[in-house]
Amino acid sequence: MGRGSLIITVYPNFTERVKDTILETFQQSDKFRILVSDGIILDYGFMERLRRMNVFMQRILTSHQLVRIMADDNPMDSCLVIRSRILDDWGMENTNYFLDTLPLWPSQKGARIFLFLIGRPSPVVRMNHTMGIAFYPEGEAGERVKWEETAPRQGRLLNRWEK
């Protein structure tokens, strides 16, 4: 199988700019797949533009469903559009499992994989090593926005006998 690629981009909102980026990215693909999480609304105009392309679309409800698609489906270029808070709803263990297996998908299937993460990821998600390769959006004026890394909460050791 050929060598694939993984590109992760984080956007604050699912705007027309993101939709245009998706369409431009897959303009040259013979066929591609869009996997969309809960919390992402696809408007009529965007759907109409997709209709002109050879695209397979599927709603993703659980992390297990997504990992199953990654493992079992035919290789093809894929676009994942996932709302950041959905990753939190999946739980830390499931989210980390998904993010850890995500880089294996392109190399095993030989396909281009684009993950568009919508909304600011939680510190747990940002700390996953796979997110170290993510691109973060530019601001409205074109400046690069840096979402600072937040250290995980550390429990304080309390000595109950000290006053």
CSV table of C-alpha atoms in Angstrom, one decimal:
chain,number,residue,atom,x,y,z
A,1,MET,CA,0.0,0.0,0.0
A,2,GLY,CA,1.2,3.5,-0.8
A,3,ARG,CA,2.2,6.0,1.8
A,4,GLY,CA,-0.5,8.3,3.2
A,5,SER,CA,-0.5,11.5,5.1
A,6,LEU,CA,-2.3,13.0,8.1
A,7,ILE,CA,-3.0,16.6,8.6
A,8,ILE,CA,-4.8,18.0,11.7
A,9,THR,CA,-6.1,21.5,11.6
A,10,VAL,CA,-7.9,23.2,14.5
A,11,TYR,CA,-10.5,25.9,13.8
A,12,PRO,CA,-12.5,27.9,16.3
A,13,ASN,CA,-15.8,27.5,14.3
A,14,PHE,CA,-17.1,25.6,11.3
A,15,THR,CA,-17.2,28.6,9.0
A,16,GLU,CA,-17.4,29.1,5.2
A,17,ARG,CA,-13.6,29.3,5.3
A,18,VAL,CA,-13.4,25.7,6.7
A,19,LYS,CA,-16.0,24.5,4.1
A,20,ASP,CA,-14.0,26.1,1.3
A,21,THR,CA,-10.8,24.5,2.6
A,22,ILE,CA,-12.5,21.0,2.6
A,23,LEU,CA,-13.7,21.5,-1.0
A,24,GLU,CA,-10.4,22.8,-2.2
A,25,THR,CA,-8.5,20.0,-0.5
A,26,PHE,CA,-10.5,17.2,-2.2
A,27,GLN,CA,-11.1,18.9,-5.5
A,28,GLN,CA,-8.6,16.6,-7.3
A,29,SER,CA,-9.7,13.4,-5.5
A,30,ASP,CA,-11.7,10.8,-7.6
A,31,LYS,CA,-13.7,10.0,-4.5
A,32,PHE,CA,-13.4,10.8,-0.8
A,33,ARG,CA,-15.2,10.3,2.5
A,34,ILE,CA,-16.4,12.9,5.0
A,35,LEU,CA,-17.0,11.7,8.5
A,36,VAL,CA,-18.9,14.2,10.6
A,37,SER,CA,-19.4,14.2,14.4
A,38,ASP,CA,-22.4,15.4,16.3
A,39,GLY,CA,-22.4,19.2,16.8
A,40,ILE,CA,-21.5,19.9,13.2
A,41,ILE,CA,-24.3,21.4,11.0
A,42,LEU,CA,-23.9,21.0,7.3
A,43,ASP,CA,-26.0,23.6,5.6
A,44,TYR,CA,-27.8,23.2,2.2
A,45,GLY,CA,-25.3,25.3,0.2
A,46,PHE,CA,-22.3,23.2,1.4
A,47,MET,CA,-24.3,19.9,0.8
A,48,GLU,CA,-25.2,21.1,-2.7
A,49,ARG,CA,-21.5,21.8,-3.5
A,50,LEU,CA,-20.6,18.3,-2.1
A,51,ARG,CA,-23.3,16.7,-4.3
A,52,ARG,CA,-21.3,17.6,-7.4
A,53,MET,CA,-18.3,15.6,-6.1
A,54,ASN,CA,-17.9,11.8,-5.6
A,55,VAL,CA,-18.2,11.9,-1.8
A,56,PHE,CA,-19.4,9.4,0.8
A,57,MET,CA,-20.7,11.0,3.9
A,58,GLN,CA,-21.3,9.4,7.3
A,59,ARG,CA,-22.3,10.8,10.8
A,60,ILE,CA,-19.9,9.6,13.6
A,61,LEU,CA,-21.7,9.0,16.9
A,62,THR,CA,-19.0,7.2,19.0
A,63,SER,CA,-15.3,6.8,19.1
A,64,HIS,CA,-15.7,3.0,18.6
A,65,GLN,CA,-17.6,3.6,15.4
A,66,LEU,CA,-14.8,5.9,14.1
A,67,VAL,CA,-12.0,3.4,15.1
A,68,ARG,CA,-14.0,0.6,13.4
A,69,ILE,CA,-14.2,2.6,10.2
A,70,MET,CA,-10.5,3.3,10.4
A,71,ALA,CA,-9.7,-0.4,10.8
A,72,ASP,CA,-12.2,-2.0,8.4
A,73,ASP,CA,-13.2,0.3,5.5
A,74,ASN,CA,-11.6,0.6,2.1
A,75,PRO,CA,-8.7,3.0,1.7
A,76,MET,CA,-9.8,6.4,0.4
A,77,ASP,CA,-9.0,10.0,1.1
A,78,SER,CA,-11.0,11.0,4.2
A,79,CYS,CA,-12.0,14.2,5.9
A,80,LEU,CA,-13.0,14.0,9.6
A,81,VAL,CA,-14.9,17.0,10.9
A,82,ILE,CA,-15.2,16.6,14.7
A,83,ARG,CA,-16.4,19.1,17.3
A,84,SER,CA,-13.8,19.3,20.1
A,85,ARG,CA,-16.3,19.0,22.9
A,86,ILE,CA,-17.4,15.6,21.4
A,87,LEU,CA,-13.9,14.3,22.1
A,88,ASP,CA,-14.4,15.3,25.8
A,89,ASP,CA,-17.8,13.5,25.7
A,90,TRP,CA,-16.1,10.3,24.5
A,91,GLY,CA,-14.0,10.3,27.6
A,92,MET,CA,-10.2,10.5,28.1
A,93,GLU,CA,-9.4,6.8,27.4
A,94,ASN,CA,-11.5,6.6,24.2
A,95,THR,CA,-10.2,10.0,22.9
A,96,ASN,CA,-6.6,9.0,23.6
A,97,TYR,CA,-7.1,5.7,21.9
A,98,PHE,CA,-8.6,7.4,18.8
A,99,LEU,CA,-5.8,10.0,18.7
A,100,ASP,CA,-3.1,7.3,19.2
A,101,THR,CA,-4.5,5.1,16.4
A,102,LEU,CA,-5.2,8.0,14.0
A,103,PRO,CA,-1.6,8.3,12.7
A,104,LEU,CA,-1.6,4.5,11.8
A,105,TRP,CA,-4.6,4.9,9.5
A,106,PRO,CA,-2.8,6.8,6.6
A,107,SER,CA,0.3,4.7,6.8
A,108,GLN,CA,-1.7,1.4,6.7
A,109,LYS,CA,-4.3,2.4,4.2
A,110,GLY,CA,-2.2,4.7,2.0
A,111,ALA,CA,-4.8,7.4,2.1
A,112,ARG,CA,-4.7,11.1,2.9
A,113,ILE,CA,-6.5,11.9,6.1
A,114,PHE,CA,-7.5,15.4,7.1
A,115,LEU,CA,-8.9,16.0,10.6
A,116,PHE,CA,-10.7,19.3,11.0
A,117,LEU,CA,-11.1,19.8,14.8
A,118,ILE,CA,-13.7,22.5,15.4
A,119,GLY,CA,-13.5,24.4,18.7
A,120,ARG,CA,-10.7,24.8,21.2
A,121,PRO,CA,-9.5,21.4,22.3
A,122,SER,CA,-9.4,20.7,26.1
A,123,PRO,CA,-6.0,20.4,27.8
A,124,VAL,CA,-6.4,16.6,27.8
A,125,VAL,CA,-6.7,16.5,24.0
A,126,ARG,CA,-3.9,19.1,23.5
A,127,MET,CA,-1.5,17.1,25.6
A,128,ASN,CA,-1.9,14.0,23.4
A,129,HIS,CA,1.3,13.6,21.4
A,130,THR,CA,-0.6,13.3,18.1
A,131,MET,CA,-1.9,16.8,18.6
A,132,GLY,CA,1.7,18.1,18.5
A,133,ILE,CA,1.5,18.0,14.7
A,134,ALA,CA,-1.8,20.0,14.6
A,135,PHE,CA,-2.0,23.4,12.8
A,136,TYR,CA,-3.9,26.1,14.7
A,137,PRO,CA,-6.0,28.7,12.9
A,138,GLU,CA,-5.1,32.3,12.1
A,139,GLY,CA,-7.1,35.1,13.6
A,140,GLU,CA,-9.5,37.2,11.6
A,141,ALA,CA,-6.8,39.8,10.9
A,142,GLY,CA,-4.4,37.0,9.7
A,143,GLU,CA,-2.3,36.9,12.8
A,144,ARG,CA,-1.4,33.4,14.1
A,145,VAL,CA,-3.4,32.6,17.2
A,146,LYS,CA,-1.6,30.6,19.9
A,147,TRP,CA,-3.7,28.6,22.3
A,148,GLU,CA,-1.5,28.4,25.3
A,149,GLU,CA,-0.8,25.0,26.7
A,150,THR,CA,-2.4,24.4,30.0
A,151,ALA,CA,-0.7,22.2,32.5
A,152,PRO,CA,-2.9,19.5,33.9
A,153,ARG,CA,-4.2,20.1,37.4
A,154,GLN,CA,-1.9,18.7,40.0
A,155,GLY,CA,-3.3,17.5,43.3
A,156,ARG,CA,-1.8,19.3,46.2
A,157,LEU,CA,-0.4,17.2,49.0
A,158,LEU,CA,-1.8,18.4,52.2
A,159,ASN,CA,-0.2,17.7,55.5
A,160,ARG,CA,-3.1,17.6,57.8
A,161,TRP,CA,-0.9,17.8,60.8
A,162,GLU,CA,0.7,21.1,59.8
A,163,LYS,CA,-0.9,24.2,61.0
